[in-house]
mmCIF file of C-alpha atoms in Angstrom:
data_model
loop_
_atom_site.group_PDB
_atom_site.id
_atom_site.type_symbol
_atom_site.label_atom_id
_atom_site.label_comp_id
_atom_site.label_asym_id
_atom_site.label_seq_id
_atom_site.Cartn_x
_atom_site.Cartn_y
_atom_site.Cartn_z
ATOM 1 C CA UNK K 52 -0.072 -0.024 0.022
ATOM 2 C CA UNK K 53 2.767 2.399 0.639
ATOM 3 C CA UNK K 54 4.572 1.498 -2.088
ATOM 4 C CA UNK K 55 1.659 2.013 -4.372
ATOM 5 C CA UNK K 56 1.141 5.492 -3.302
ATOM 6 C CA UNK K 57 4.922 6.560 -3.688
ATOM 7 C CA UNK K 58 4.807 4.872 -7.000
ATOM 8 C CA UNK K 59 1.760 6.943 -8.012
ATOM 9 C CA UNK K 60 3.033 10.099 -6.373
ATOM 10 C CA UNK K 61 6.475 9.791 -7.718
ATOM 11 C CA UNK K 62 6.052 8.168 -11.310
ATOM 12 C CA UNK K 63 8.728 5.518 -9.861
ATOM 13 C CA UNK K 64 8.129 2.330 -11.785
ATOM 14 C CA UNK K 65 8.700 -0.985 -9.988
ATOM 15 C CA UNK K 66 11.835 -1.774 -12.203
ATOM 16 C CA UNK K 67 13.491 1.195 -10.609
ATOM 17 C CA UNK K 68 12.492 0.247 -7.063
ATOM 18 C CA UNK K 69 13.615 -3.338 -7.791
ATOM 19 C CA UNK K 70 17.029 -1.553 -8.926
ATOM 20 C CA UNK K 71 17.568 0.042 -5.359
ATOM 21 C CA UNK K 72 16.886 -2.787 -3.561
ATOM 22 C CA UNK K 73 19.856 -4.306 -5.557
ATOM 23 C CA UNK K 74 22.460 -1.664 -4.628
ATOM 24 C CA UNK K 75 22.651 -2.149 -1.052
ATOM 25 C CA UNK K 76 24.329 -5.627 -0.085
ATOM 26 C CA UNK K 77 25.880 -4.608 3.059
ATOM 27 C CA UNK K 78 26.008 -2.319 6.312
ATOM 28 C CA UNK K 79 28.703 -0.756 7.921
ATOM 29 C CA UNK K 80 26.528 0.410 10.323
ATOM 30 C CA UNK K 81 25.078 -2.156 12.778
ATOM 31 C CA UNK K 82 24.451 -2.813 16.310
ATOM 32 C CA UNK K 83 26.998 -2.093 18.393
ATOM 33 C CA UNK K 84 28.551 0.681 16.174
ATOM 34 C CA UNK K 85 29.591 3.600 18.222
ATOM 35 C CA UNK K 86 28.153 6.680 16.343
ATOM 36 C CA UNK K 87 30.018 9.409 18.082
ATOM 37 C CA UNK K 88 33.453 7.497 17.538
ATOM 38 C CA UNK K 89 32.723 6.482 14.073
ATOM 39 C CA UNK K 90 32.187 9.447 12.687
ATOM 40 C CA UNK K 91 33.942 12.186 15.084
ATOM 41 C CA UNK K 92 33.767 15.143 12.267
ATOM 42 C CA UNK K 93 30.319 14.772 11.720
ATOM 43 C CA UNK K 94 27.896 17.406 12.474
ATOM 44 C CA UNK K 95 24.274 17.931 11.772
ATOM 45 C CA UNK K 96 22.190 21.337 11.547
ATOM 46 C CA UNK K 97 19.268 21.703 13.471
ATOM 47 C CA UNK K 98 15.753 22.710 11.342
ATOM 48 C CA UNK K 99 15.421 26.394 11.803
ATOM 49 C CA UNK K 100 14.353 29.331 10.121
ATOM 50 C CA UNK K 101 17.109 31.576 8.010
ATOM 51 C CA UNK K 102 16.800 34.419 10.777
ATOM 52 C CA UNK K 103 17.324 31.571 13.764
ATOM 53 C CA UNK K 104 20.408 30.328 11.388
ATOM 54 C CA UNK K 105 21.550 34.382 11.129
ATOM 55 C CA UNK K 106 21.260 34.619 14.979
ATOM 56 C CA UNK K 107 22.792 31.659 15.921
ATOM 57 C CA UNK K 108 25.758 32.330 13.158
ATOM 58 C CA UNK K 109 24.652 29.097 11.284
ATOM 59 C CA UNK K 110 25.807 26.989 14.177
ATOM 60 C CA UNK K 111 26.187 23.067 13.658
ATOM 61 C CA UNK K 112 25.402 20.399 16.167
ATOM 62 C CA UNK K 113 28.237 17.703 16.481
ATOM 63 C CA UNK K 114 26.998 14.215 16.980
ATOM 64 C CA UNK K 115 28.576 14.069 20.148
ATOM 65 C CA UNK K 116 25.962 16.822 21.484
ATOM 66 C CA UNK K 117 22.744 15.285 20.552
ATOM 67 C CA UNK K 118 24.050 11.416 21.581
ATOM 68 C CA UNK K 119 26.240 11.702 24.638
ATOM 69 C CA UNK K 120 24.742 10.047 27.634
ATOM 70 C CA UNK K 121 21.540 9.885 25.618
ATOM 71 C CA UNK K 122 18.873 7.623 25.165
ATOM 72 C CA UNK K 123 17.863 8.361 21.413
ATOM 73 C CA UNK K 124 15.399 7.328 18.717
ATOM 74 C CA UNK K 125 16.501 8.626 15.399
ATOM 75 C CA UNK K 126 15.065 7.719 12.073
ATOM 76 C CA UNK K 127 16.216 8.789 8.350
ATOM 77 C CA UNK K 128 14.319 9.019 5.256
ATOM 78 C CA UNK K 129 14.698 10.033 1.599
ATOM 79 C CA UNK K 130 13.275 13.325 1.771
ATOM 80 C CA UNK K 131 11.332 16.201 3.183
ATOM 81 C CA UNK K 132 7.762 16.916 1.445
ATOM 82 C CA UNK K 133 7.971 13.266 -0.243
ATOM 83 C CA UNK K 134 5.156 10.943 -0.047
ATOM 84 C CA UNK K 135 5.838 8.230 2.582
ATOM 85 C CA UNK K 136 8.136 10.491 4.624
ATOM 86 C CA UNK K 137 5.157 12.798 5.015
ATOM 87 C CA UNK K 138 2.208 10.511 5.343
ATOM 88 C CA UNK K 139 3.310 7.713 7.193
ATOM 89 C CA UNK K 140 7.021 7.824 8.409
ATOM 90 C CA UNK K 141 6.761 11.227 10.438
ATOM 91 C CA UNK K 142 3.346 10.478 11.636
ATOM 92 C CA UNK K 143 4.278 7.010 13.408
ATOM 93 C CA UNK K 144 6.794 8.803 15.480
ATOM 94 C CA UNK K 145 4.600 11.832 16.285
ATOM 95 C CA UNK K 146 1.652 10.123 17.306
ATOM 96 C CA UNK K 147 3.531 7.822 19.448
ATOM 97 C CA UNK K 148 5.860 10.334 21.405
ATOM 98 C CA UNK K 149 4.389 10.023 24.859
ATOM 99 C CA UNK K 150 4.882 5.939 24.513
ATOM 100 C CA UNK K 151 8.622 7.024 23.657
ATOM 101 C CA UNK K 152 9.011 9.408 26.474
ATOM 102 C CA UNK K 153 7.507 7.041 28.883
ATOM 103 C CA UNK K 154 10.061 4.828 28.026
ATOM 104 C CA UNK K 155 12.822 7.060 29.308
ATOM 105 C CA UNK K 156 13.897 8.420 25.749
ATOM 106 C CA UNK K 157 15.449 11.597 25.496
ATOM 107 C CA UNK K 158 14.917 12.701 22.122
ATOM 108 C CA UNK K 159 13.070 11.536 19.028
ATOM 109 C CA UNK K 160 15.207 12.370 15.832
ATOM 110 C CA UNK K 161 13.995 12.759 12.698
ATOM 111 C CA UNK K 162 17.001 13.500 9.588
ATOM 112 C CA UNK K 163 17.382 13.534 5.831
ATOM 113 C CA UNK K 164 19.747 15.088 3.334
ATOM 114 C CA UNK K 165 17.881 18.336 3.189
ATOM 115 C CA UNK K 166 19.109 21.629 4.348
ATOM 116 C CA UNK K 167 17.511 22.809 7.877
ATOM 117 C CA UNK K 168 15.627 25.503 6.253
ATOM 118 C CA UNK K 169 13.272 23.034 4.327
ATOM 119 C CA UNK K 170 13.589 20.706 7.296
ATOM 120 C CA UNK K 171 12.207 23.352 9.069
ATOM 121 C CA UNK K 172 9.536 24.294 6.858
ATOM 122 C CA UNK K 173 8.441 20.568 6.722
ATOM 123 C CA UNK K 174 8.377 20.179 10.194
ATOM 124 C CA UNK K 175 6.217 22.967 10.860
ATOM 125 C CA UNK K 176 3.962 22.009 8.192
ATOM 126 C CA UNK K 177 3.447 18.256 9.789
ATOM 127 C CA UNK K 178 3.069 20.227 13.261
ATOM 128 C CA UNK K 179 5.336 17.815 14.422
ATOM 129 C CA UNK K 180 8.304 19.964 15.963
ATOM 130 C CA UNK K 181 7.295 19.765 19.294
ATOM 131 C CA UNK K 182 7.422 15.748 19.355
ATOM 132 C CA UNK K 183 10.413 15.323 17.035
ATOM 133 C CA UNK K 184 13.604 17.170 16.998
ATOM 134 C CA UNK K 185 14.406 17.517 13.003
ATOM 135 C CA UNK K 186 17.640 18.102 11.471
ATOM 136 C CA UNK K 187 19.584 18.497 8.372
ATOM 137 C CA UNK K 188 22.018 16.421 6.645
ATOM 138 C CA UNK K 189 22.446 18.651 3.939
ATOM 139 C CA UNK K 190 25.729 17.327 2.669
ATOM 140 C CA UNK K 191 25.129 13.623 3.488
ATOM 141 C CA UNK K 192 28.003 13.456 5.894
ATOM 142 C CA UNK K 193 26.032 11.746 8.522
ATOM 143 C CA UNK K 194 25.030 9.026 6.061
ATOM 144 C CA UNK K 195 27.728 8.793 3.982
ATOM 145 C CA UNK K 196 29.670 7.874 7.206
ATOM 146 C CA UNK K 197 26.742 5.012 8.029
ATOM 147 C CA UNK K 198 26.939 4.101 4.439
ATOM 148 C CA UNK K 199 23.310 4.906 4.065
ATOM 149 C CA UNK K 200 23.448 6.898 0.911
ATOM 150 C CA UNK K 201 21.556 6.151 -2.157
ATOM 151 C CA UNK K 202 21.357 7.443 -5.557
ATOM 152 C CA UNK K 203 17.618 8.563 -5.886
ATOM 153 C CA UNK K 204 18.523 10.432 -9.124
ATOM 154 C CA UNK K 205 15.689 8.574 -11.018
ATOM 155 C CA UNK K 206 13.259 10.088 -8.569
ATOM 156 C CA UNK K 207 14.728 13.270 -9.513
ATOM 157 C CA UNK K 208 16.049 13.565 -5.727
ATOM 158 C CA UNK K 209 19.788 13.200 -6.612
ATOM 159 C CA UNK K 210 21.911 11.389 -3.405
ATOM 160 C CA UNK K 211 19.797 10.743 -0.493
ATOM 161 C CA UNK K 212 19.295 8.556 2.440
ATOM 162 C CA UNK K 213 18.119 5.411 2.981
ATOM 163 C CA UNK K 214 14.896 4.640 5.013
ATOM 164 C CA UNK K 215 16.000 3.708 8.470
ATOM 165 C CA UNK K 216 15.510 3.712 12.490
ATOM 166 C CA UNK K 217 18.041 3.332 15.051
ATOM 167 C CA UNK K 218 17.734 3.268 18.875
ATOM 168 C CA UNK K 219 21.074 4.674 20.251
ATOM 169 C CA UNK K 220 22.477 4.651 23.713
ATOM 170 C CA UNK K 221 25.093 6.935 24.750
ATOM 171 C CA UNK K 222 26.245 7.081 21.093
ATOM 172 C CA UNK K 223 26.324 2.956 20.807
ATOM 173 C CA UNK K 224 23.439 1.347 18.579
ATOM 174 C CA UNK K 225 21.197 -0.756 20.076
ATOM 175 C CA UNK K 226 18.750 -1.499 17.288
ATOM 176 C CA UNK K 227 19.220 -0.808 13.699
ATOM 177 C CA UNK K 228 16.263 -1.144 11.113
ATOM 178 C CA UNK K 229 16.780 -0.698 7.259
ATOM 179 C CA UNK K 230 14.338 -0.769 4.578
ATOM 180 C CA UNK K 231 15.060 -3.159 1.869
ATOM 181 C CA UNK K 232 13.983 -0.069 -0.289
ATOM 182 C CA UNK K 233 13.409 3.625 0.338
ATOM 183 C CA UNK K 234 9.917 3.666 -0.641
ATOM 184 C CA UNK K 235 9.001 0.694 1.670
ATOM 185 C CA UNK K 236 7.856 1.528 5.105
ATOM 186 C CA UNK K 237 8.027 -1.801 6.723
ATOM 187 C CA UNK K 238 10.539 -1.919 9.600
ATOM 188 C CA UNK K 239 11.380 1.381 10.121
ATOM 189 C CA UNK K 240 8.325 3.024 11.674
ATOM 190 C CA UNK K 241 7.603 4.296 15.132
ATOM 191 C CA UNK K 242 5.626 1.412 16.216
ATOM 192 C CA UNK K 243 8.025 -1.191 15.252
ATOM 193 C CA UNK K 244 11.149 0.565 17.348
ATOM 194 C CA UNK K 245 8.821 0.882 20.212
ATOM 195 C CA UNK K 246 8.397 -2.777 20.570
ATOM 196 C CA UNK K 247 12.111 -2.996 20.456
ATOM 197 C CA UNK K 248 13.237 -0.849 22.941
ATOM 198 C CA UNK R 157 31.441 28.155 -17.374
ATOM 199 C CA UNK R 158 31.347 31.878 -17.542
ATOM 200 C CA UNK R 159 28.351 33.372 -16.378
ATOM 201 C CA UNK R 160 25.520 33.716 -18.684
ATOM 202 C CA UNK R 161 25.596 37.354 -20.270
ATOM 203 C CA UNK R 162 23.473 39.672 -22.658
ATOM 204 C CA UNK R 163 23.705 38.485 -25.826
ATOM 205 C CA UNK R 164 24.280 34.851 -25.376
ATOM 206 C CA UNK R 165 21.837 31.991 -25.931
ATOM 207 C CA UNK R 166 20.502 30.523 -22.826
ATOM 208 C CA UNK R 167 21.500 26.617 -22.858
ATOM 209 C CA UNK R 168 19.229 23.811 -23.041
ATOM 210 C CA UNK R 169 18.868 22.033 -19.918
ATOM 211 C CA UNK R 170 15.924 19.822 -18.476
ATOM 212 C CA UNK R 171 13.990 20.444 -15.071
ATOM 213 C CA UNK R 172 11.407 19.047 -13.021
ATOM 214 C CA UNK R 173 8.066 19.954 -11.724
ATOM 215 C CA UNK R 174 4.595 18.862 -10.507
ATOM 216 C CA UNK R 175 1.887 19.547 -12.482
ATOM 217 C CA UNK R 176 -1.674 20.456 -11.394
ATOM 218 C CA UNK R 177 -2.719 16.534 -11.367
ATOM 219 C CA UNK R 178 0.241 16.136 -9.283
ATOM 220 C CA UNK R 179 1.886 14.436 -11.449
ATOM 221 C CA UNK R 180 6.295 14.637 -11.910
ATOM 222 C CA UNK R 181 6.895 16.341 -15.402
ATOM 223 C CA UNK R 182 10.467 17.028 -16.771
ATOM 224 C CA UNK R 183 10.628 19.968 -19.323
ATOM 225 C CA UNK R 184 13.376 21.266 -21.293
ATOM 226 C CA UNK R 185 13.832 24.916 -20.918
ATOM 227 C CA UNK R 186 14.240 25.854 -24.838
ATOM 228 C CA UNK R 187 10.723 23.684 -25.260
ATOM 229 C CA UNK R 188 9.151 26.953 -23.118
ATOM 230 C CA UNK R 189 11.567 29.571 -24.327
ATOM 231 C CA UNK R 190 12.284 29.106 -28.375
ATOM 232 C CA UNK R 191 10.412 31.628 -30.011
ATOM 233 C CA UNK R 192 8.983 33.428 -26.807
ATOM 234 C CA UNK R 193 9.768 36.074 -24.444
ATOM 235 C CA UNK R 194 10.708 34.490 -20.804
ATOM 236 C CA UNK R 195 11.568 35.856 -17.787
ATOM 237 C CA UNK R 196 13.982 33.445 -15.952
ATOM 238 C CA UNK R 197 14.844 34.076 -12.400
ATOM 239 C CA UNK R 198 16.829 32.103 -9.617
ATOM 240 C CA UNK R 199 16.671 32.117 -5.955
ATOM 241 C CA UNK R 200 19.485 30.341 -3.601
ATOM 242 C CA UNK R 201 17.062 28.057 -1.934
ATOM 243 C CA UNK R 202 13.107 27.603 -1.253
ATOM 244 C CA UNK R 203 11.978 28.273 2.021
ATOM 245 C CA UNK R 204 14.361 30.995 2.878
ATOM 246 C CA UNK R 205 13.422 34.648 3.788
ATOM 247 C CA UNK R 206 14.631 36.917 0.995
ATOM 248 C CA UNK R 207 13.662 34.333 -1.961
ATOM 249 C CA UNK R 208 10.517 33.753 -0.152
ATOM 250 C CA UNK R 209 9.263 37.202 1.169
ATOM 251 C CA UNK R 210 10.728 39.482 -1.647
ATOM 252 C CA UNK R 211 12.027 38.097 -4.598
ATOM 253 C CA UNK R 212 9.041 35.382 -5.753
ATOM 254 C CA UNK R 213 6.164 37.807 -4.413
ATOM 255 C CA UNK R 214 7.472 40.576 -6.487
ATOM 256 C CA UNK R 215 7.348 38.413 -9.360
ATOM 257 C CA UNK R 216 3.772 37.032 -8.467
ATOM 258 C CA UNK R 217 2.311 40.753 -7.779
ATOM 259 C CA UNK R 218 3.861 41.860 -11.280
ATOM 260 C CA UNK R 219 3.082 38.707 -13.301
ATOM 261 C CA UNK R 220 -0.058 40.235 -15.078
ATOM 262 C CA UNK R 221 1.945 43.529 -15.853
ATOM 263 C CA UNK R 222 4.782 41.642 -17.420
ATOM 264 C CA UNK R 223 2.268 39.388 -19.231
ATOM 265 C CA UNK R 224 0.749 42.477 -20.660
ATOM 266 C CA UNK R 225 4.186 43.656 -21.718
ATOM 267 C CA UNK R 226 4.548 40.767 -24.284
ATOM 268 C CA UNK R 227 5.960 38.500 -21.196
ATOM 269 C CA UNK R 228 5.048 34.610 -22.356
ATOM 270 C CA UNK R 229 6.342 32.552 -19.368
ATOM 271 C CA UNK R 230 7.971 33.210 -15.999
ATOM 272 C CA UNK R 231 10.133 30.839 -14.529
ATOM 273 C CA UNK R 232 11.511 30.629 -11.342
ATOM 274 C CA UNK R 233 14.032 27.738 -10.633
ATOM 275 C CA UNK R 234 15.879 26.878 -7.548
ATOM 276 C CA UNK R 235 18.539 23.983 -6.544
ATOM 277 C CA UNK R 236 15.995 21.838 -4.926
ATOM 278 C CA UNK R 237 14.152 18.992 -5.605
ATOM 279 C CA UNK R 238 10.418 18.990 -7.171
ATOM 280 C CA UNK R 239 8.761 17.831 -3.834
ATOM 281 C CA UNK R 240 10.246 20.958 -1.916
ATOM 282 C CA UNK R 241 9.565 23.396 -4.893
ATOM 283 C CA UNK R 242 6.072 22.341 -5.348
ATOM 284 C CA UNK R 243 5.379 22.485 -1.391
ATOM 285 C CA UNK R 244 6.774 25.772 -1.596
ATOM 286 C CA UNK R 245 4.778 27.047 -4.264
ATOM 287 C CA UNK R 246 1.651 26.068 -2.508
ATOM 288 C CA UNK R 247 2.692 28.519 0.073
ATOM 289 C CA UNK R 248 1.366 31.222 -2.829
ATOM 290 C CA UNK R 249 -2.214 30.357 -3.345
ATOM 291 C CA UNK R 250 -2.417 33.810 -5.289
ATOM 292 C CA UNK R 251 0.285 32.867 -7.720
ATOM 293 C CA UNK R 252 -1.487 32.505 -11.362
ATOM 294 C CA UNK R 253 1.336 32.615 -13.681
ATOM 295 C CA UNK R 254 5.037 32.005 -12.217
ATOM 296 C CA UNK R 255 6.300 27.865 -12.796
ATOM 297 C CA UNK R 256 8.124 26.637 -9.979
ATOM 298 C CA UNK R 257 11.089 24.250 -11.695
ATOM 299 C CA UNK R 258 13.603 22.547 -9.847
ATOM 300 C CA UNK R 259 16.998 22.117 -10.878
ATOM 301 C CA UNK R 260 17.588 19.478 -8.352
ATOM 302 C CA UNK R 261 21.296 18.484 -9.303
ATOM 303 C CA UNK R 262 22.470 22.092 -10.042
ATOM 304 C CA UNK R 263 22.921 21.099 -13.639
ATOM 305 C CA UNK R 264 21.012 23.740 -15.089
ATOM 306 C CA UNK R 265 22.353 26.634 -12.989
ATOM 307 C CA UNK R 266 25.946 25.172 -13.531
ATOM 308 C CA UNK R 267 25.433 25.445 -17.340
ATOM 309 C CA UNK R 268 24.457 29.154 -16.946
ATOM 310 C CA UNK R 269 27.384 29.680 -14.917
ATOM 311 C CA UNK R 270 25.633 30.852 -11.753
ATOM 312 C CA UNK R 271 26.350 28.423 -9.184
ATOM 313 C CA UNK R 272 27.261 29.539 -5.708
ATOM 314 C CA UNK R 273 28.757 27.367 -2.781
ATOM 315 C CA UNK R 274 26.605 28.128 0.339
ATOM 316 C CA UNK R 275 27.620 25.350 2.474
ATOM 317 C CA UNK R 276 28.432 27.561 5.247
ATOM 318 C CA UNK R 277 25.001 28.132 5.447
ATOM 319 C CA UNK R 278 24.240 24.278 5.379
ATOM 320 C CA UNK R 279 22.446 24.868 1.881
ATOM 321 C CA UNK R 280 25.537 23.468 -0.348
ATOM 322 C CA UNK R 281 25.774 24.216 -4.152
ATOM 323 C CA UNK R 282 22.928 26.495 -5.132
ATOM 324 C CA UNK R 283 21.993 29.512 -7.671
ATOM 325 C CA UNK R 284 22.863 32.983 -7.428
ATOM 326 C CA UNK R 285 19.850 35.261 -7.596
ATOM 327 C CA UNK R 286 19.224 36.490 -11.115
ATOM 328 C CA UNK R 287 16.735 37.531 -13.238
ATOM 329 C CA UNK R 288 17.334 37.174 -17.145
ATOM 330 C CA UNK R 289 14.813 38.481 -19.982
ATOM 331 C CA UNK R 290 15.125 35.927 -22.644
ATOM 332 C CA UNK R 291 13.786 36.815 -26.247
ATOM 333 C CA UNK R 292 13.903 33.525 -28.433
ATOM 334 C CA UNK R 293 16.325 32.119 -26.355
ATOM 335 C CA UNK R 294 18.967 35.138 -26.368
ATOM 336 C CA UNK R 295 19.497 36.833 -23.269
ATOM 337 C CA UNK R 296 18.590 40.792 -23.501
ATOM 338 C CA UNK R 297 18.393 41.695 -19.946
ATOM 339 C CA UNK R 298 21.151 39.701 -16.941
ATOM 340 C CA UNK R 299 20.357 41.415 -13.851
ATOM 341 C CA UNK R 300 22.401 38.861 -11.439
ATOM 342 C CA UNK R 301 23.493 39.346 -8.023
ATOM 343 C CA UNK R 302 26.736 38.606 -6.798
ATOM 344 C CA UNK R 303 25.406 36.296 -4.265
ATOM 345 C CA UNK R 304 22.091 35.980 -2.436
ATOM 346 C CA UNK R 305 21.523 39.975 -2.068
ATOM 347 C CA UNK R 306 18.615 41.236 -3.452
ATOM 348 C CA UNK R 307 19.615 44.380 -5.314
ATOM 349 C CA UNK R 308 18.950 44.350 -8.934
ATOM 350 C CA UNK R 309 17.130 41.017 -9.715
ATOM 351 C CA UNK R 310 13.717 42.124 -9.076
ATOM 352 C CA UNK R 311 10.394 42.141 -11.194
ATOM 353 C CA UNK R 312 10.243 45.825 -11.255
ATOM 354 C CA UNK R 313 14.067 45.799 -12.575
ATOM 355 C CA UNK R 314 12.957 43.426 -15.399
ATOM 356 C CA UNK R 315 9.819 45.757 -15.783
ATOM 357 C CA UNK R 316 12.240 48.830 -16.520
ATOM 358 C CA UNK R 317 13.756 46.937 -19.292
ATOM 359 C CA UNK R 318 10.548 46.204 -21.088
#
């Protein structure tokens, strides 16, 4: 159902989707990976308006500040304002935020290879900013270090992230879920990871 | 590539957009511009203030006046993907004539020689702010900012040239 909705919305054909599946044979990120030491120079950009960017002098947030000593649920998706991402992936976390807090989760984070201004506009449109922290990985540096990049040029998106989710405690990955194809939404949703932590 | 200038012919390139039925379309610039009078204006980024609050609205408000002076198409391009352009275009419900086109990989912007590195703002490679008046593929007016500032590239400036 999710796949056919995205296919209709983007004009992707099943054969294009199958070629995405074939491109990912291994993960260099897995349960046990320490994100902070695996990607020591990587930073993300918190979703913000331009004015907030100016007043913060375009500050960036190193991974250490996001993950150290914290229990974080983080999910990544191909693109702001795209079908499954907007209609299913983000809502599955937004609607379960109280359950995440009840389990002691410090932050629920959404990240995508988009700039932080687009992420901000999108987060506001989804009315999800209170529940979820949105970050832009505008140059893909986080996803490249996790080997989670995928070329979605045929969907006119260019280099983007796979769809994935993870439970990270003090920077160490405890749970990691990766969709077989970025248009799918089987394992990376809020309900699934809620049952895994 | 040297920046495009008055007297040059604009290169062809393919840009993307979502049509009224929400179908993803690709369009060649030449097919939109050959034999016609078009305005091509660009912004560094969707959802950023000068672009959203000053540059684009100027062209939307002046669209009827521009059309009455013989302009056939008003094209807004940005280095963003078509999903983002569609969402951004929707924030202008009064827009009747401006087409929002996505140059997601910056290939057309680079073909014009007008790319700009805004990585330190978290934007990556983008377009400089500019407005071109193009008649039958030949550039008649080239109002190009050095970066993202907004001094010469407005709708009013193009109107003065028509």
